Amino acid sequence: RHGDPAEPGPGAPGGLFAWLRGRCLGRGAAVDPARDTFGAMTGLYGAIQPADSVSLSTRTHGAVFNLEYSPDGSVLTVACEQTEVLLFDPISSKHIKTLSEAHEDCVNNIRFLDNRLFATCSDDTTIALWDLRKLNTKVCTLHGHTSWVKNIEYDTNTRLLVTSGFDGNVIIWDTNRCTEDGCPHKKFFHTRFLMRMRLTPDCSKMLISTSSGYLLILHDLDLNKSLEVGSYPILRARRTTSSSDITSSGSSGPRAVGSPCHQNNSGPPSEKTLSRPSQREGGSPRNSLEVLTPEVPGERDRGNCITSLQLHPKGWATLLRCSSNTDDQEWTCVYEFQEGAPVRPVSPRCSLRLTHCIEEANVGRGYIKELCFSPDGRMISSPHGFGIRLLGFDAHCSELVDCLPREASPLREIRSLYSHNDVVLTTKFSPTHCQIASGCLSGRVSLYQPKF
């Protein structure tokens, strides 16, 4: 029995395995009802316009580096250059609260653990935990990094907080045992020239980007096991391509990138990580490391810097913002996760394939532009000059799995929205409403929603 009689069953074209694969990909109505309403959602986003803007003096909070909605969409938080965190009601556009001294330096990233608890990280090397019900004081401050902390992830299954910084460290914090003095923590992973770190939605993989153009993937992730150099199996370094034949490649050359608030050295990961074979020939063991140099269409010398790293909400793809070796080009690229990770060190196949890309405006050089997927994964919101662009995989905003090209194709521009007077640095979709927020270098936050 297959539930809804109208749903295709094992007897449909393609047979049992095609039917099961479709269910795993979320392509059946019983698995993902949102697919039935994508036409309505596309129409709503097609009617989206600048709605409200919050213009505050840059003398108080400076540039907007990150935006984050609470999971229920009731609160919008803003990470600012000048030590502040702003909170807004995204429906009424009203300012709720300013955490004027949230940190002692730039606030870089915000991550909600649930609808009331959230974490912030800063160039002051600390992470702070906050409770929306009591914002006059921090829940606790976490010390462990030795340089600017740029990224926060959270595993809802284990309640482990995962942070990364320009000290090259990925640190695990056990929020199950959190006190006013902090949380127990341990160094999980270290690599040189780390830029961004993300967990896939099911926490089965960790992706790490570097300023020298490397993308590191830890497969079959086990956050309870600390990793030191040489203690994990290494899968061969490869260069991704846009064709179906993924071939091996060597390492890329060094590259430098910097900005007033985002600086880093560059270069390849430790040479030891490029040669050690897998410890298990028959399969990919826990925390096996794959080293990739993703292809960027406008740059063939492999000297790119991966500045922004995001993941598809269903774990199907990764979204990268890359700048060229000479800083004269910026690209937004989508890489599909191939089925299964490489399981042998001599495998000619890598786990990512370039499917879509588009060239960006390349303004505000040196500042990192943070882009994002829509909650259903059908659209991308990307900073573009003094505004944002809504991008789709095709003109109909189809699911990625429904329009995978044989070769890399351009992302389609669905809509361009401009309401800033300075370079947009970050953008975010609301998880519950048809709304988009963006923040720029001069400190302005804009909201976009449908107007009919």
PDB file of C-alpha atoms in Angstrom, residues 12-195:
ATOM      1  CA  ALA A  12       4.538   3.624 -12.269  1.00  0.00           C
ATOM      2  CA  PRO A  13       7.075   4.131 -15.089  1.00  0.00           C
ATOM      3  CA  GLY A  14      10.550   3.532 -13.752  1.00  0.00           C
ATOM      4  CA  GLY A  15       9.538   0.827 -11.324  1.00  0.00           C
ATOM      5  CA  LEU A  16      10.005   0.418  -7.606  1.00  0.00           C
ATOM      6  CA  PHE A  17      13.470   1.956  -7.323  1.00  0.00           C
ATOM      7  CA  ALA A  18      12.525   5.089  -9.247  1.00  0.00           C
ATOM      8  CA  TRP A  19       9.495   5.485  -7.006  1.00  0.00           C
ATOM      9  CA  LEU A  20      11.551   5.070  -3.847  1.00  0.00           C
ATOM     10  CA  ARG A  21      14.207   7.484  -5.100  1.00  0.00           C
ATOM     11  CA  GLY A  22      11.519  10.044  -5.845  1.00  0.00           C
ATOM     12  CA  ARG A  23      10.217   9.756  -2.300  1.00  0.00           C
ATOM     13  CA  CYS A  24      13.742  10.143  -0.884  1.00  0.00           C
ATOM     14  CA  LEU A  25      14.229  13.313  -2.920  1.00  0.00           C
ATOM     15  CA  GLY A  26      11.005  14.757  -1.608  1.00  0.00           C
ATOM     16  CA  ARG A  27       9.312  14.592  -4.987  1.00  0.00           C
ATOM     17  CA  GLY A  28       6.071  12.940  -3.887  1.00  0.00           C
ATOM     18  CA  ALA A  29       3.057  14.958  -2.715  1.00  0.00           C
ATOM     19  CA  ALA A  30       2.892  12.884   0.459  1.00  0.00           C
ATOM     20  CA  VAL A  31       6.503  13.752   1.230  1.00  0.00           C
ATOM     21  CA  ASP A  32       6.624  17.432   0.325  1.00  0.00           C
ATOM     22  CA  PRO A  33       3.200  19.112   0.061  1.00  0.00           C
ATOM     23  CA  ALA A  34       4.897  22.452  -0.632  1.00  0.00           C
ATOM     24  CA  ARG A  35       5.503  21.247  -4.201  1.00  0.00           C
ATOM     25  CA  ASP A  36       1.786  21.679  -4.881  1.00  0.00           C
ATOM     26  CA  THR A  37       1.941  25.365  -3.979  1.00  0.00           C
ATOM     27  CA  PHE A  38       5.160  26.380  -5.696  1.00  0.00           C
ATOM     28  CA  GLY A  39       3.212  28.148  -8.441  1.00  0.00           C
ATOM     29  CA  ALA A  40       1.484  30.349  -5.872  1.00  0.00           C
ATOM     30  CA  MET A  41       4.774  31.032  -4.068  1.00  0.00           C
ATOM     31  CA  THR A  42       6.481  31.931  -7.335  1.00  0.00           C
ATOM     32  CA  GLY A  43       3.664  34.381  -8.024  1.00  0.00           C
ATOM     33  CA  LEU A  44       4.104  35.936  -4.595  1.00  0.00           C
ATOM     34  CA  TYR A  45       7.845  36.376  -5.008  1.00  0.00           C
ATOM     35  CA  GLY A  46       7.216  37.768  -8.493  1.00  0.00           C
ATOM     36  CA  ALA A  47       5.119  40.523  -6.883  1.00  0.00           C
ATOM     37  CA  ILE A  48       7.649  41.314  -4.171  1.00  0.00           C
ATOM     38  CA  GLN A  49       8.670  44.954  -3.709  1.00  0.00           C
ATOM     39  CA  PRO A  50      10.673  46.987  -1.216  1.00  0.00           C
ATOM     40  CA  ALA A  51       8.319  47.312   1.756  1.00  0.00           C
ATOM     41  CA  ASP A  52      10.037  49.044   4.632  1.00  0.00           C
ATOM     42  CA  SER A  53      13.515  50.207   5.490  1.00  0.00           C
ATOM     43  CA  VAL A  54      15.142  50.841   8.821  1.00  0.00           C
ATOM     44  CA  SER A  55      17.779  53.545   8.474  1.00  0.00           C
ATOM     45  CA  LEU A  56      19.848  54.045  11.599  1.00  0.00           C
ATOM     46  CA  SER A  57      22.936  56.170  12.043  1.00  0.00           C
ATOM     47  CA  THR A  58      26.147  54.394  11.087  1.00  0.00           C
ATOM     48  CA  ARG A  59      27.712  56.157  14.084  1.00  0.00           C
ATOM     49  CA  THR A  60      25.903  53.684  16.320  1.00  0.00           C
ATOM     50  CA  HIS A  61      26.075  50.323  14.628  1.00  0.00           C
ATOM     51  CA  GLY A  62      27.965  50.542  11.312  1.00  0.00           C
ATOM     52  CA  ALA A  63      27.717  48.000   8.498  1.00  0.00           C
ATOM     53  CA  VAL A  64      25.279  45.082   8.571  1.00  0.00           C
ATOM     54  CA  PHE A  65      27.243  41.829   8.371  1.00  0.00           C
ATOM     55  CA  ASN A  66      24.548  39.190   8.981  1.00  0.00           C
ATOM     56  CA  LEU A  67      20.761  38.787   9.221  1.00  0.00           C
ATOM     57  CA  GLU A  68      18.959  35.926  10.928  1.00  0.00           C
ATOM     58  CA  TYR A  69      15.262  35.189  11.504  1.00  0.00           C
ATOM     59  CA  SER A  70      14.039  33.129  14.442  1.00  0.00           C
ATOM     60  CA  PRO A  71      12.703  29.717  13.305  1.00  0.00           C
ATOM     61  CA  ASP A  72       9.086  30.890  13.736  1.00  0.00           C
ATOM     62  CA  GLY A  73       9.782  34.109  11.789  1.00  0.00           C
ATOM     63  CA  SER A  74       8.729  36.347  14.682  1.00  0.00           C
ATOM     64  CA  VAL A  75      12.073  38.104  15.207  1.00  0.00           C
ATOM     65  CA  LEU A  76      14.717  39.429  12.825  1.00  0.00           C
ATOM     66  CA  THR A  77      18.206  39.845  14.308  1.00  0.00           C
ATOM     67  CA  VAL A  78      20.938  42.002  12.777  1.00  0.00           C
ATOM     68  CA  ALA A  79      24.692  41.573  13.364  1.00  0.00           C
ATOM     69  CA  CYS A  80      26.491  44.912  13.132  1.00  0.00           C
ATOM     70  CA  GLU A  81      30.017  46.145  12.633  1.00  0.00           C
ATOM     71  CA  GLN A  82      30.148  48.300  15.760  1.00  0.00           C
ATOM     72  CA  THR A  83      29.548  45.712  18.530  1.00  0.00           C
ATOM     73  CA  GLU A  84      25.738  45.840  18.339  1.00  0.00           C
ATOM     74  CA  VAL A  85      22.935  43.363  17.694  1.00  0.00           C
ATOM     75  CA  LEU A  86      19.578  44.818  16.589  1.00  0.00           C
ATOM     76  CA  LEU A  87      16.228  43.056  16.941  1.00  0.00           C
ATOM     77  CA  PHE A  88      13.143  43.846  14.837  1.00  0.00           C
ATOM     78  CA  ASP A  89       9.581  42.671  14.443  1.00  0.00           C
ATOM     79  CA  PRO A  90       9.697  41.717  10.741  1.00  0.00           C
ATOM     80  CA  ILE A  91       5.925  42.010  10.293  1.00  0.00           C
ATOM     81  CA  SER A  92       5.516  45.547  11.621  1.00  0.00           C
ATOM     82  CA  SER A  93       9.123  46.587  10.842  1.00  0.00           C
ATOM     83  CA  LYS A  94       9.380  47.945  14.382  1.00  0.00           C
ATOM     84  CA  HIS A  95      12.633  48.119  16.263  1.00  0.00           C
ATOM     85  CA  ILE A  96      12.363  45.916  19.378  1.00  0.00           C
ATOM     86  CA  LYS A  97      15.726  46.081  21.087  1.00  0.00           C
ATOM     87  CA  THR A  98      19.357  47.074  20.662  1.00  0.00           C
ATOM     88  CA  LEU A  99      22.059  45.029  22.373  1.00  0.00           C
ATOM     89  CA  SER A 100      24.450  47.980  22.402  1.00  0.00           C
ATOM     90  CA  GLU A 101      27.498  46.141  23.738  1.00  0.00           C
ATOM     91  CA  ALA A 102      26.780  42.602  22.621  1.00  0.00           C
ATOM     92  CA  HIS A 103      30.513  42.166  21.983  1.00  0.00           C
ATOM     93  CA  GLU A 104      33.712  44.196  22.137  1.00  0.00           C
ATOM     94  CA  ASP A 105      34.300  44.094  18.376  1.00  0.00           C
ATOM     95  CA  CYS A 106      32.435  43.389  15.116  1.00  0.00           C
ATOM     96  CA  VAL A 107      29.484  40.998  15.390  1.00  0.00           C
ATOM     97  CA  ASN A 108      29.825  38.563  12.494  1.00  0.00           C
ATOM     98  CA  ASN A 109      27.142  35.885  12.691  1.00  0.00           C
ATOM     99  CA  ILE A 110      23.923  34.990  14.525  1.00  0.00           C
ATOM    100  CA  ARG A 111      22.384  31.528  14.887  1.00  0.00           C
ATOM    101  CA  PHE A 112      19.109  30.584  16.584  1.00  0.00           C
ATOM    102  CA  LEU A 113      19.155  27.369  18.606  1.00  0.00           C
ATOM    103  CA  ASP A 114      15.365  27.438  18.985  1.00  0.00           C
ATOM    104  CA  ASN A 115      12.655  30.131  19.030  1.00  0.00           C
ATOM    105  CA  ARG A 116      14.096  31.848  22.103  1.00  0.00           C
ATOM    106  CA  LEU A 117      17.818  31.043  22.373  1.00  0.00           C
ATOM    107  CA  PHE A 118      20.372  32.422  19.924  1.00  0.00           C
ATOM    108  CA  ALA A 119      24.145  32.688  19.679  1.00  0.00           C
ATOM    109  CA  THR A 120      26.335  35.504  18.357  1.00  0.00           C
ATOM    110  CA  CYS A 121      30.027  35.484  17.451  1.00  0.00           C
ATOM    111  CA  SER A 122      32.518  38.286  17.077  1.00  0.00           C
ATOM    112  CA  ASP A 123      35.964  39.493  16.138  1.00  0.00           C
ATOM    113  CA  ASP A 124      36.570  39.724  19.899  1.00  0.00           C
ATOM    114  CA  THR A 125      37.148  35.908  19.669  1.00  0.00           C
ATOM    115  CA  THR A 126      34.081  35.036  21.778  1.00  0.00           C
ATOM    116  CA  ILE A 127      30.625  33.517  21.297  1.00  0.00           C
ATOM    117  CA  ALA A 128      27.675  34.738  23.367  1.00  0.00           C
ATOM    118  CA  LEU A 129      24.404  32.952  24.146  1.00  0.00           C
ATOM    119  CA  TRP A 130      21.227  35.028  24.524  1.00  0.00           C
ATOM    120  CA  ASP A 131      17.616  34.401  25.604  1.00  0.00           C
ATOM    121  CA  LEU A 132      14.889  36.512  23.994  1.00  0.00           C
ATOM    122  CA  ARG A 133      12.999  36.504  27.300  1.00  0.00           C
ATOM    123  CA  LYS A 134      15.869  38.203  29.133  1.00  0.00           C
ATOM    124  CA  LEU A 135      17.989  40.330  26.825  1.00  0.00           C
ATOM    125  CA  ASN A 136      19.471  42.585  29.498  1.00  0.00           C
ATOM    126  CA  THR A 137      22.270  40.103  30.074  1.00  0.00           C
ATOM    127  CA  LYS A 138      23.947  37.230  28.247  1.00  0.00           C
ATOM    128  CA  VAL A 139      23.175  33.656  29.195  1.00  0.00           C
ATOM    129  CA  CYS A 140      26.927  33.047  29.018  1.00  0.00           C
ATOM    130  CA  THR A 141      30.078  33.891  27.075  1.00  0.00           C
ATOM    131  CA  LEU A 142      32.128  31.162  25.413  1.00  0.00           C
ATOM    132  CA  HIS A 143      35.927  31.432  25.244  1.00  0.00           C
ATOM    133  CA  GLY A 144      38.054  29.072  23.146  1.00  0.00           C
ATOM    134  CA  HIS A 145      38.989  30.700  19.838  1.00  0.00           C
ATOM    135  CA  THR A 146      42.178  32.711  19.477  1.00  0.00           C
ATOM    136  CA  SER A 147      41.138  34.836  16.489  1.00  0.00           C
ATOM    137  CA  TRP A 148      38.013  36.292  14.886  1.00  0.00           C
ATOM    138  CA  VAL A 149      35.005  33.964  15.095  1.00  0.00           C
ATOM    139  CA  LYS A 150      33.062  34.040  11.817  1.00  0.00           C
ATOM    140  CA  ASN A 151      30.559  31.196  11.739  1.00  0.00           C
ATOM    141  CA  ILE A 152      28.075  29.354  13.991  1.00  0.00           C
ATOM    142  CA  GLU A 153      26.241  26.095  13.257  1.00  0.00           C
ATOM    143  CA  TYR A 154      23.962  24.021  15.502  1.00  0.00           C
ATOM    144  CA  ASP A 155      23.105  20.311  15.569  1.00  0.00           C
ATOM    145  CA  THR A 156      19.545  20.096  16.930  1.00  0.00           C
ATOM    146  CA  ASN A 157      19.851  16.330  17.468  1.00  0.00           C
ATOM    147  CA  THR A 158      22.827  16.448  19.826  1.00  0.00           C
ATOM    148  CA  ARG A 159      22.438  20.104  20.946  1.00  0.00           C
ATOM    149  CA  LEU A 160      26.044  20.728  20.005  1.00  0.00           C
ATOM    150  CA  LEU A 161      27.067  24.225  18.931  1.00  0.00           C
ATOM    151  CA  VAL A 162      29.765  24.312  16.236  1.00  0.00           C
ATOM    152  CA  THR A 163      31.844  27.448  15.598  1.00  0.00           C
ATOM    153  CA  SER A 164      34.715  28.339  13.273  1.00  0.00           C
ATOM    154  CA  GLY A 165      37.145  31.232  13.113  1.00  0.00           C
ATOM    155  CA  PHE A 166      40.172  32.676  11.394  1.00  0.00           C
ATOM    156  CA  ASP A 167      42.397  30.779  13.834  1.00  0.00           C
ATOM    157  CA  GLY A 168      41.592  27.784  11.601  1.00  0.00           C
ATOM    158  CA  ASN A 169      39.756  25.956  14.368  1.00  0.00           C
ATOM    159  CA  VAL A 170      36.334  24.321  14.369  1.00  0.00           C
ATOM    160  CA  ILE A 171      35.212  24.035  18.004  1.00  0.00           C
ATOM    161  CA  ILE A 172      32.350  21.965  19.454  1.00  0.00           C
ATOM    162  CA  TRP A 173      30.406  23.351  22.446  1.00  0.00           C
ATOM    163  CA  ASP A 174      28.157  21.100  24.552  1.00  0.00           C
ATOM    164  CA  THR A 175      25.083  23.244  25.298  1.00  0.00           C
ATOM    165  CA  ASN A 176      23.581  20.343  27.271  1.00  0.00           C
ATOM    166  CA  ARG A 177      26.005  21.239  30.068  1.00  0.00           C
ATOM    167  CA  CYS A 178      25.946  25.008  29.755  1.00  0.00           C
ATOM    168  CA  THR A 179      26.413  27.171  32.888  1.00  0.00           C
ATOM    169  CA  GLU A 180      26.925  30.884  33.520  1.00  0.00           C
ATOM    170  CA  ASP A 181      30.646  30.244  33.146  1.00  0.00           C
ATOM    171  CA  GLY A 182      30.267  28.752  29.654  1.00  0.00           C
ATOM    172  CA  CYS A 183      30.003  25.329  28.008  1.00  0.00           C
ATOM    173  CA  PRO A 184      32.409  22.379  27.859  1.00  0.00           C
ATOM    174  CA  HIS A 185      34.186  22.527  24.525  1.00  0.00           C
ATOM    175  CA  LYS A 186      36.808  20.786  22.421  1.00  0.00           C
ATOM    176  CA  LYS A 187      38.682  21.463  19.229  1.00  0.00           C
ATOM    177  CA  PHE A 188      37.124  19.298  16.528  1.00  0.00           C
ATOM    178  CA  PHE A 189      39.123  20.168  13.415  1.00  0.00           C
ATOM    179  CA  HIS A 190      41.844  22.520  12.238  1.00  0.00           C
ATOM    180  CA  THR A 191      42.861  23.720   8.798  1.00  0.00           C
ATOM    181  CA  ARG A 192      44.807  26.704   7.597  1.00  0.00           C
ATOM    182  CA  PHE A 193      43.072  29.711   5.993  1.00  0.00           C
ATOM    183  CA  LEU A 194      39.554  28.703   6.996  1.00  0.00           C
ATOM    184  CA  MET A 195      36.826  31.077   5.759  1.00  0.00           C
TER     185      MET A 195
END
